[in-house]
Short mmCIF file of C-alpha atoms and ligand atoms in Angstrom, two decimals:
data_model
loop_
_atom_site.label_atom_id
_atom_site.label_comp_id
_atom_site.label_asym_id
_atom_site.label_seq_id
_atom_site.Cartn_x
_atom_site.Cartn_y
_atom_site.Cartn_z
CA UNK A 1 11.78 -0.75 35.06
CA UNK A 2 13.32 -0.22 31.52
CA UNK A 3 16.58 0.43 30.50
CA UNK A 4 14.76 3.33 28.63
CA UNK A 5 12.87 4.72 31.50
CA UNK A 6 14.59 7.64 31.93
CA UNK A 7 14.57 8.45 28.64
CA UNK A 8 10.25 8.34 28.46
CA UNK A 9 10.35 10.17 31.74
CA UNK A 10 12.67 13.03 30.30
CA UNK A 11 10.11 13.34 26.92
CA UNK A 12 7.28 13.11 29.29
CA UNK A 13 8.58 15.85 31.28
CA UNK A 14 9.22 18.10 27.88
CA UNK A 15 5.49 17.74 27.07
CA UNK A 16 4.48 18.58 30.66
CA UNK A 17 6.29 21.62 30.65
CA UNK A 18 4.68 23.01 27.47
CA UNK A 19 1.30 22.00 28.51
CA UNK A 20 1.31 19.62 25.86
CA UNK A 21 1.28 16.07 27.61
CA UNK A 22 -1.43 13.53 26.79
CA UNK A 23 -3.36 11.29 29.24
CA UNK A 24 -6.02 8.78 29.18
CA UNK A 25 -9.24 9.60 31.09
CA UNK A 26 -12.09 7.15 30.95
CA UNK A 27 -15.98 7.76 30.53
CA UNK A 28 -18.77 5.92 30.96
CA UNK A 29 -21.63 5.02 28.11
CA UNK A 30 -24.82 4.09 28.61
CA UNK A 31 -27.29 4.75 25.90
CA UNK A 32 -27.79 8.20 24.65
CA UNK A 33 -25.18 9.35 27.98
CA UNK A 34 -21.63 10.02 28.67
CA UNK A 35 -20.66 9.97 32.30
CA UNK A 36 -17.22 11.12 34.27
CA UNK A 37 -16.58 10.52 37.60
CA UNK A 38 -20.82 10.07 37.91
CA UNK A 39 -21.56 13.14 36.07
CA UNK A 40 -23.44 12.98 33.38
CA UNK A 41 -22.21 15.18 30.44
CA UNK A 42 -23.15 16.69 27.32
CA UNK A 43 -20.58 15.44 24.53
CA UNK A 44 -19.53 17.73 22.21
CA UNK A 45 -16.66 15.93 21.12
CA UNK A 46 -16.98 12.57 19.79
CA UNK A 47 -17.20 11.85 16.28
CA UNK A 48 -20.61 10.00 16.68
CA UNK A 49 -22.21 13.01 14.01
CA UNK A 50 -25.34 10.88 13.26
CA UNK A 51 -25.63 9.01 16.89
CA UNK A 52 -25.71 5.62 15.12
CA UNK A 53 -22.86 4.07 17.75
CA UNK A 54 -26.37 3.78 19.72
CA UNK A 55 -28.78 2.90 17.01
CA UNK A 56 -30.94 -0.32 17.84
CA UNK A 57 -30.29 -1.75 14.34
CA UNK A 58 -26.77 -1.29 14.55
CA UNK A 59 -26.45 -2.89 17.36
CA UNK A 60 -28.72 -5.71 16.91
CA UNK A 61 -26.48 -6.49 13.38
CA UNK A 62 -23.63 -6.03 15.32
CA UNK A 63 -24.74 -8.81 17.90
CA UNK A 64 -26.13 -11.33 15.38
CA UNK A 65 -23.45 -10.91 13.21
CA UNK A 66 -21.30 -12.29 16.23
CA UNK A 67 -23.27 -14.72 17.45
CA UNK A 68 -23.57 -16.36 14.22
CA UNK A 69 -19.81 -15.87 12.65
CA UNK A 70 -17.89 -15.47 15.65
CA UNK A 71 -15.54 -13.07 17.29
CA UNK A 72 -12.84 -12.72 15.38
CA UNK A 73 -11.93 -13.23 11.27
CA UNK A 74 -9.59 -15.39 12.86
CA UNK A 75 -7.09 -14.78 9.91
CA UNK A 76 -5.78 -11.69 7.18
CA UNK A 77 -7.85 -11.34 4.37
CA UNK A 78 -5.71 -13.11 1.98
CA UNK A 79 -5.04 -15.99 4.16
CA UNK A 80 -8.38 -17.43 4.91
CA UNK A 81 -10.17 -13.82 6.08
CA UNK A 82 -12.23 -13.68 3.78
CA UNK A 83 -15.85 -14.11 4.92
CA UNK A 84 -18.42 -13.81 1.82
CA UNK A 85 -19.44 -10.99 4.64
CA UNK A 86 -16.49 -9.05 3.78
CA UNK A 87 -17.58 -8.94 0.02
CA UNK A 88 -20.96 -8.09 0.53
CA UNK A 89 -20.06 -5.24 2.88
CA UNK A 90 -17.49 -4.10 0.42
CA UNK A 91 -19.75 -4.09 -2.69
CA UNK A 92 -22.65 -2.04 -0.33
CA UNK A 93 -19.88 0.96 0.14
CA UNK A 94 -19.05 0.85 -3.52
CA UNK A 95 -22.92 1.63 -4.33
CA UNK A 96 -23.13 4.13 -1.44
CA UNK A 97 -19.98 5.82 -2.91
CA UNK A 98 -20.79 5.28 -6.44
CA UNK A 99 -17.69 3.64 -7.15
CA UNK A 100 -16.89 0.13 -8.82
CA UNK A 101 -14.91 -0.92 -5.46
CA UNK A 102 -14.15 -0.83 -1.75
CA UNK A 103 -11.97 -2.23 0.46
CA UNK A 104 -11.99 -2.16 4.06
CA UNK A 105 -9.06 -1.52 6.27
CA UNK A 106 -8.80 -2.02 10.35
CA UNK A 107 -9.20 1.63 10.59
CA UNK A 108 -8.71 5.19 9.07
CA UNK A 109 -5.03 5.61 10.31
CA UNK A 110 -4.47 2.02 8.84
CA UNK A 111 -5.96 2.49 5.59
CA UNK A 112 -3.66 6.03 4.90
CA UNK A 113 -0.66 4.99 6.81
CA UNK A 114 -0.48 2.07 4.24
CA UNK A 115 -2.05 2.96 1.48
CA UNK A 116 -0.02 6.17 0.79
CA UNK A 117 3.17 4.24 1.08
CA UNK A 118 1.21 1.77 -1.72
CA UNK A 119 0.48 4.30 -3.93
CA UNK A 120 4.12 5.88 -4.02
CA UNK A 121 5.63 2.49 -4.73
CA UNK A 122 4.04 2.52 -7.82
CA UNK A 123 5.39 5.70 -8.97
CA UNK A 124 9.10 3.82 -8.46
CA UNK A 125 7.71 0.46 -9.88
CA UNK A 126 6.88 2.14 -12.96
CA UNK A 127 9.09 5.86 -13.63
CA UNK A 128 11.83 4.77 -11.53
CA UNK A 129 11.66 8.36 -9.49
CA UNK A 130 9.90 9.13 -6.46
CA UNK A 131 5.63 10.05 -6.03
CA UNK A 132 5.33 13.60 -6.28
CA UNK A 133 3.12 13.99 -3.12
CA UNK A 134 1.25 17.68 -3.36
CA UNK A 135 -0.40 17.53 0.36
CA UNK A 136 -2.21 20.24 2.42
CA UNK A 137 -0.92 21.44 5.26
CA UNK A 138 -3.31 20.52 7.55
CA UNK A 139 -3.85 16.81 6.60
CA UNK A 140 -4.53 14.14 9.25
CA UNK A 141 -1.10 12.42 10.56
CA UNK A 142 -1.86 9.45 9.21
CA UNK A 143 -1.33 10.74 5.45
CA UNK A 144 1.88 12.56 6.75
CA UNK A 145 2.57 8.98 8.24
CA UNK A 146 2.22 7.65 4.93
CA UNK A 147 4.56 9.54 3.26
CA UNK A 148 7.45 9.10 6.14
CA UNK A 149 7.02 5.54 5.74
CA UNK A 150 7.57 5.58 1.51
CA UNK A 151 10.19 7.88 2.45
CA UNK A 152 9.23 10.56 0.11
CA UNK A 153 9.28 14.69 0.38
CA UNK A 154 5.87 16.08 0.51
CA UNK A 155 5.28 19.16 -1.59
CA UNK A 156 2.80 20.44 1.44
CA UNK A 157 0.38 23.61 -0.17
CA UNK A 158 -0.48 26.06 2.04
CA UNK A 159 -4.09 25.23 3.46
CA UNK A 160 -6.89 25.16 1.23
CA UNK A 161 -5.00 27.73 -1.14
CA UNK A 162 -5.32 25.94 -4.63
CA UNK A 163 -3.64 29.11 -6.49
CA UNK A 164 -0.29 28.21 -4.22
CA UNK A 165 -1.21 24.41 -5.18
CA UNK A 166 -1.33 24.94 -8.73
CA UNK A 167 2.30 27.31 -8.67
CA UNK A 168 3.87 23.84 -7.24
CA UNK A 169 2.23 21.79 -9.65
CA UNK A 170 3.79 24.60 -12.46
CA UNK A 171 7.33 24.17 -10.26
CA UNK A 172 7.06 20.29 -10.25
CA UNK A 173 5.93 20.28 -13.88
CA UNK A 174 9.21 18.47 -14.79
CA UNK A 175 9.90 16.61 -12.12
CA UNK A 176 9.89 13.00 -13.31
CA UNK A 177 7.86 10.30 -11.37
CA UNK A 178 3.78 9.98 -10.87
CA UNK A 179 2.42 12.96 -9.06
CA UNK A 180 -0.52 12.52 -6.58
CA UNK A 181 -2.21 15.13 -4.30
CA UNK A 182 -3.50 14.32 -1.19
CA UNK A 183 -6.06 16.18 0.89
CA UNK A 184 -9.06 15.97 3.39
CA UNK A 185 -12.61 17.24 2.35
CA UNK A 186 -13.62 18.48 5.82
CA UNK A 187 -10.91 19.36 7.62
CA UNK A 188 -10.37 17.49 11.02
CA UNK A 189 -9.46 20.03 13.64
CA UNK A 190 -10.94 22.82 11.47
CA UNK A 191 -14.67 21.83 10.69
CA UNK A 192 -13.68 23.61 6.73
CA UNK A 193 -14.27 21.98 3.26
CA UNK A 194 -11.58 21.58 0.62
CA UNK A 195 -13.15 22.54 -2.86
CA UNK A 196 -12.73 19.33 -4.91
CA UNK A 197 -14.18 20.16 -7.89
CA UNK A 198 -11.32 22.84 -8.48
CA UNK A 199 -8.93 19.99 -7.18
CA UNK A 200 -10.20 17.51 -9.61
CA UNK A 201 -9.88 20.40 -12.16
CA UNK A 202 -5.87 20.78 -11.10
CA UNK A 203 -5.56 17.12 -11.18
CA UNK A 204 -6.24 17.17 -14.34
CA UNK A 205 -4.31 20.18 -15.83
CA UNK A 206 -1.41 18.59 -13.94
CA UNK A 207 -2.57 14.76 -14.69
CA UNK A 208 -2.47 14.20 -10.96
CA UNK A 209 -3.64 11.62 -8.85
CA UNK A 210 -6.70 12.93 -6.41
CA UNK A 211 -6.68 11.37 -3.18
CA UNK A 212 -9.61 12.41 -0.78
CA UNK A 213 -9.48 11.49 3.17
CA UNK A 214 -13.38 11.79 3.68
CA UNK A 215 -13.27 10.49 7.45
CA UNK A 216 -15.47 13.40 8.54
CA UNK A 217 -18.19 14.10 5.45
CA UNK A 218 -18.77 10.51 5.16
CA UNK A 219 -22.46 10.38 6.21
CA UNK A 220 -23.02 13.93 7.06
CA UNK A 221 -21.88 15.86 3.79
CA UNK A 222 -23.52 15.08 -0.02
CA UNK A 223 -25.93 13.48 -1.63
CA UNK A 224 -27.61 11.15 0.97
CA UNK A 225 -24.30 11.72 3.20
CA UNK A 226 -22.12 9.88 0.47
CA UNK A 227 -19.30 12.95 1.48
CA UNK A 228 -18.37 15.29 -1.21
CA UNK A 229 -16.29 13.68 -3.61
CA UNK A 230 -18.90 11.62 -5.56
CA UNK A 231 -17.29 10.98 -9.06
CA UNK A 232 -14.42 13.34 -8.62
CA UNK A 233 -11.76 11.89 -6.46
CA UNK A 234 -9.64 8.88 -7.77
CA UNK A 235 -9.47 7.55 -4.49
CA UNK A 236 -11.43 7.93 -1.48
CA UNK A 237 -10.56 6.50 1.71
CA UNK A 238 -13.45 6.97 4.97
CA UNK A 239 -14.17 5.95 8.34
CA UNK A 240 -16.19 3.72 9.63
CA UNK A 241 -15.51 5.11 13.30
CA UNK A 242 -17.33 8.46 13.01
CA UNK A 243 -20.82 9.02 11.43
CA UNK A 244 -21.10 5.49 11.06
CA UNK A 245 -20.94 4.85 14.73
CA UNK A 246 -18.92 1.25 14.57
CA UNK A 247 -14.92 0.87 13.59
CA UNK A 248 -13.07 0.44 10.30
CA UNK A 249 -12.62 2.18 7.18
CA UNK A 250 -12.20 1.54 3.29
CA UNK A 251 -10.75 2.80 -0.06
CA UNK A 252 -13.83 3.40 -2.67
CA UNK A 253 -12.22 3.78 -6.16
CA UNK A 254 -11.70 1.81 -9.50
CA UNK A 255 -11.81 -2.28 -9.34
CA UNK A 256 -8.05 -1.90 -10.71
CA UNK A 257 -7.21 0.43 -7.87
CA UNK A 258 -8.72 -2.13 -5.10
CA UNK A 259 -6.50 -4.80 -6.85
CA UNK A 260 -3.77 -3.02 -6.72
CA UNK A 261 -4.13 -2.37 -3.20
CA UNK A 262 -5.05 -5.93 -2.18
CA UNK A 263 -1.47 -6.60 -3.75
CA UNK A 264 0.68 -3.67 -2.43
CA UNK A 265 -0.45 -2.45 0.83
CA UNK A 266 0.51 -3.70 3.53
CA UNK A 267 -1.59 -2.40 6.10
CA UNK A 268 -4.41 -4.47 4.25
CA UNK A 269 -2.20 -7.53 3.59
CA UNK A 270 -0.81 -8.04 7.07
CA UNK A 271 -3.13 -7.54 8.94
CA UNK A 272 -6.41 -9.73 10.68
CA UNK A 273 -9.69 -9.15 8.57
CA UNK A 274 -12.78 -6.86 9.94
CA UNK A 275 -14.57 -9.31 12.46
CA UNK A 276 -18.40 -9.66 12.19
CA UNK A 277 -19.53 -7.83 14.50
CA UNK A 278 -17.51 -4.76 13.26
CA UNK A 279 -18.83 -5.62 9.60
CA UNK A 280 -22.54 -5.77 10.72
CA UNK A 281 -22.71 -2.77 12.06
CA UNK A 282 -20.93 -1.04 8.95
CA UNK A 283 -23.77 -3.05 7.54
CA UNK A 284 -26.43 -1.67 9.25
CA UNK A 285 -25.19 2.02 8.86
CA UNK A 286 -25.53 1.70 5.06
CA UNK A 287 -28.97 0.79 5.56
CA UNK A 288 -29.40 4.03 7.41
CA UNK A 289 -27.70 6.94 6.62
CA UNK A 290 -29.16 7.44 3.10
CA UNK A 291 -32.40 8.26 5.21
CA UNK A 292 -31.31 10.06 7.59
CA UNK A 293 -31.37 13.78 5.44
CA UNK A 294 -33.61 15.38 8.97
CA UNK A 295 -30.55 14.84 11.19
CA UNK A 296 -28.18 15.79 8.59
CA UNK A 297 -29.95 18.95 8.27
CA UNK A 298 -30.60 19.17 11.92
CA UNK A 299 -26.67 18.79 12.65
CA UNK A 300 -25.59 21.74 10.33
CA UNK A 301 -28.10 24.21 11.39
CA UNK A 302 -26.86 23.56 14.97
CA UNK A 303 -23.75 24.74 13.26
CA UNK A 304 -25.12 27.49 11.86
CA UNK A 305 -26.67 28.38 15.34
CA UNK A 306 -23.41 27.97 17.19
CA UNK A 307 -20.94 30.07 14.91
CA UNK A 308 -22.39 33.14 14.96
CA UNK A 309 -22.90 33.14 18.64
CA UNK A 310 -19.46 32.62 19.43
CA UNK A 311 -18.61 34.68 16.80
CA UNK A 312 -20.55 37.80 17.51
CA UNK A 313 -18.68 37.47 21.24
CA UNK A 314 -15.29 37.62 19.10
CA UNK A 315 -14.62 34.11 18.91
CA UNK A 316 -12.52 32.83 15.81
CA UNK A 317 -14.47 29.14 14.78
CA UNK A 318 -11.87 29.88 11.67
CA UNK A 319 -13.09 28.92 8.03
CA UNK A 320 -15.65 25.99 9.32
CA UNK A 321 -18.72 25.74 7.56
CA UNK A 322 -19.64 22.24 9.21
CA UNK A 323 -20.53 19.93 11.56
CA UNK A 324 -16.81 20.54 13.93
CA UNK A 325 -16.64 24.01 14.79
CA UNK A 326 -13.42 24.87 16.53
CA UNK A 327 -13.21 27.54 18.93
CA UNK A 328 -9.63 29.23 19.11
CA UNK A 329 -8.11 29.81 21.88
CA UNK A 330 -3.91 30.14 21.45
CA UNK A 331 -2.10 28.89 24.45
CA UNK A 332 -2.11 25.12 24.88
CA UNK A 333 -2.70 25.29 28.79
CA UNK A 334 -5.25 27.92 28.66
CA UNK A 335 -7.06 25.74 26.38
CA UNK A 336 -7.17 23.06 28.62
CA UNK A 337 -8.16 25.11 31.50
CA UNK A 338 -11.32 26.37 29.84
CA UNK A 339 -12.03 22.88 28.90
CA UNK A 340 -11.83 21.65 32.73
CA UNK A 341 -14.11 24.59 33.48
CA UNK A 342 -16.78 23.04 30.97
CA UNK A 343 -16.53 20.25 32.45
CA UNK A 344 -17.22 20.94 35.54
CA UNK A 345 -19.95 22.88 34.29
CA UNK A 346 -21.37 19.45 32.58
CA UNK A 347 -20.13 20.21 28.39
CA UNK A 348 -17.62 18.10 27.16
CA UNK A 349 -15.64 20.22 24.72
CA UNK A 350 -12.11 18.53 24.72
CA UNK A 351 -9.05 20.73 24.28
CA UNK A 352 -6.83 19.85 21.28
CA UNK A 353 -3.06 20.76 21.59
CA UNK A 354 0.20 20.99 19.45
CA UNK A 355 1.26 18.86 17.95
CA UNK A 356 -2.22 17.72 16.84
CA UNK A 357 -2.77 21.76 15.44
CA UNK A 358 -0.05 24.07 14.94
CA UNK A 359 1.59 25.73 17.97
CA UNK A 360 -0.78 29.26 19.04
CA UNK A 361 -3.65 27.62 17.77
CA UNK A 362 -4.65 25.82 20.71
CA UNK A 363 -8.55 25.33 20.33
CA UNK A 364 -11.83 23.34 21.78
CA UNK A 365 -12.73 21.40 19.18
CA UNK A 366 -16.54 21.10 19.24
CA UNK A 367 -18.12 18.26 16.92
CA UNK A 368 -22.04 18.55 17.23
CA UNK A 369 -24.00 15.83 16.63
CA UNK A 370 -28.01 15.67 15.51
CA UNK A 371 -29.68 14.63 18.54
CA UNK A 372 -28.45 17.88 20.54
CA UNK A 373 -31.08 20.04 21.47
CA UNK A 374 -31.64 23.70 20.67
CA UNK A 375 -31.01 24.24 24.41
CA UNK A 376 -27.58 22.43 24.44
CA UNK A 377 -26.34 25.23 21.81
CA UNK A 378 -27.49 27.94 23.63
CA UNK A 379 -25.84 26.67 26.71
CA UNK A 380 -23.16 25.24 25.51
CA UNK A 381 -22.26 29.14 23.85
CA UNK A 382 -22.92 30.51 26.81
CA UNK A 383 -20.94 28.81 28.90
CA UNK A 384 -17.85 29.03 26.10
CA UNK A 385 -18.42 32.92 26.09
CA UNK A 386 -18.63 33.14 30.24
CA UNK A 387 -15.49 30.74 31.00
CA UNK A 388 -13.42 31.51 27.95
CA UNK A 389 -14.31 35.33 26.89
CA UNK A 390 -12.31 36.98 29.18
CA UNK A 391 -9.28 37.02 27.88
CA UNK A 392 -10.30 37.07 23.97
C1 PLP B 1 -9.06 13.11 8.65
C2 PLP B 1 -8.88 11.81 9.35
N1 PLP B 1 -8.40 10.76 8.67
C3 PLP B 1 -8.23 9.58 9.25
C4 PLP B 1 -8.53 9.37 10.57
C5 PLP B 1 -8.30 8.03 11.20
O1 PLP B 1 -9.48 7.31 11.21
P1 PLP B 1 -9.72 6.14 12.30
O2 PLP B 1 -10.13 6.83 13.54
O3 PLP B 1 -10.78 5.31 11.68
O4 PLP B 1 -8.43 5.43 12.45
C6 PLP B 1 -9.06 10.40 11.32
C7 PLP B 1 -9.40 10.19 12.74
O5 PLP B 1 -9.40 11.00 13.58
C8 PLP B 1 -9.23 11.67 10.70
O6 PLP B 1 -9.69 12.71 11.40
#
């Protein structure tokens, strides 16, 4: 007992009654699998794009990588962290992102949570006002996170509308203080790309920051999967945890910027370095993913297989034109019901709720990833249209 249990059980019971309340529910993983309660399912919603979290190589590095440096980094990176493993790691991502710099970060939420806050501090280090954060609507929490914790007012856009963008750039144009905008290039919960070319353009005109979130087109989207803002973005942070199958993320930028960073953020400075088995497989994915253009392909014609199916049957997938493909479906329980009714049926197409997407909006999010077969669309579309269709 807490003095505060009463208190979680009263917020638990607000989220039960609007069909919004989280819980944990295991699986199991064997290679290539995904079991519940001993059946084995098809997973259409991990992150896993490319299926490296399985690859032999990445797992091998992984392994070796522990057995020869340990378990742990055993201290933050500016303490004694710093393996010459954490450099060499570092210096790969630059090349794959065609930057002069990375740094890694514990993980994606990490990196933004912190580095946001980093990057605002420097507008009141050196203007004495406030960041100017231009951010899209539907960014990941952990940007919004960011901003809360440098305790500034976001100037959100409406989604992927640069023309309402650029009228609050023209609005802020006097504002004093460094202005910054802030955006994903695929869209999480909504499988859609932001156009950053026309965002680097605005960044310009306006002399803005660009700050790309490229969790979900790192490895899948680009040139080789380098994600889709090669040269254009003045910071990108991704994800190790999704398309490269292992844990972890980094900034890729300017040498200054990664300085700057290593001095300011805190998420980086206080906090335990990568440990080696996390950095060997990020290791091993870099030896990988440039090759692996077949499964890229692969992935986003299953996407182009899926949406019109579900479309044609009057489903809205909204504005994706990637590897997540969300399938709208309004009311948060109703959501969750079709989802148990996949299940059952062997798919597993998790519901996402409010407050993750906005209330009505209630959706399956599927993520595909390349080693699904032709016949897993088909069914999987099916069984969407069968158990969900009714009420469309
Ligand atoms: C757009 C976006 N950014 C950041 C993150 C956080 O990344 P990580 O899972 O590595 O903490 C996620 C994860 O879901 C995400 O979707």
């Amino acid at each position: 007992m807490t003095v505060f249990d009463a208190h979680f059980a009263a917020a638990l019971q607000k989220r039960e009654t609007a069909g919004t309340r989280r819980s944990l529910r295991p699986v199991t993983r064997e290679t290539g699998a995904i079991l519940r309660d001993g059946q084995r399912l098809i997973d259409v919603s991990s992150n896993d794009y490319l299926g490296l979290a399985d690859h032999p190589l990445l797992r091998e590095r992984a392994a070796d990588w522990a057995l020869r440096y340990g378990t742990g980094a055993r201290a933050s990176r500016l303490v004694c962290g710093t393996l010459d493993l954490h450099h060499a790691v570092e210096e790969k991502l630059a090349r794959f992102k065609h930057c002069d710099a990375a740094l890694l970060f514990a993980s994606g939420w990490q990196a933004n949570a912190s580095v946001v806050p980093a990057l605002c501090a420097l507008s009141v280090a050196q203007t004495g006002h406030p960041m100017i954060v231009f951010s899209d609507r539907l960014n990941h929490a952990s940007l919004h996170h960011g901003c809360a914790a440098a305790g500034v007012r976001q100037v959100r856009f409406r989604h992927n509308d640069l023309a309402h963008l650029e009228t609050l750039l023209k609005r802020e144009a006097a504002t004093p203080g460094l202005r910054m905008i802030v955006t994903e290039s695929v869209f999480s919960m909504d499988g859609d790309r932001a156009d950053i070319p026309a965002l680097r353009a605005l960044a310009d005109r306006y002399d803005a920051f660009l700050y790309v979130d490229e969790a979900h087109a790192t490895g899948v989207l680009g040139p080789h999967g380098q994600g889709l803002s090669g040269g254009l973005a003045d910071l990108t942070m991704g994800t190790c945890s999704k398309a490269l199958g292992g844990m972890g993320a980094y900034i890729a930028g300017s040498r200054l910027l990664c300085d700057y960073l290593i001095n300011h953020a805190s998420g980086f400075i206080y906090s335990t370095a990568l440990p080696p088995a996390v950095l060997g497989a990020i290791d091993a994915a870099l030896d990988v993913i440039p090759g692996m253009d077949t499964e890229r392909t692969t992935l986003l014609g299953q996407a182009e297989t899926l949406r019109p199916l579900l479309n044609n049957a009057g489903f809205d997938t909204a504005e994706s034109t990637t590897q997540i493909v969300p399938v709208l479906i309004g009311e948060a329980q109703r959501a969750l019901d079709v989802a148990t009714a996949l299940e059952s049926e062997g798919l597993l197409a998790v519901a996402i709720r409010p407050p993750t997407v906005p209330a009505g909006t209630a959706r399956l999010r599927i993520a595909l990833h390349a080693g699904l077969q032709d016949a897993d669309i088909k069914r999987l579309a099916e069984a969407i249209i069968r158990l969900a269709g009714n009420e469309q």
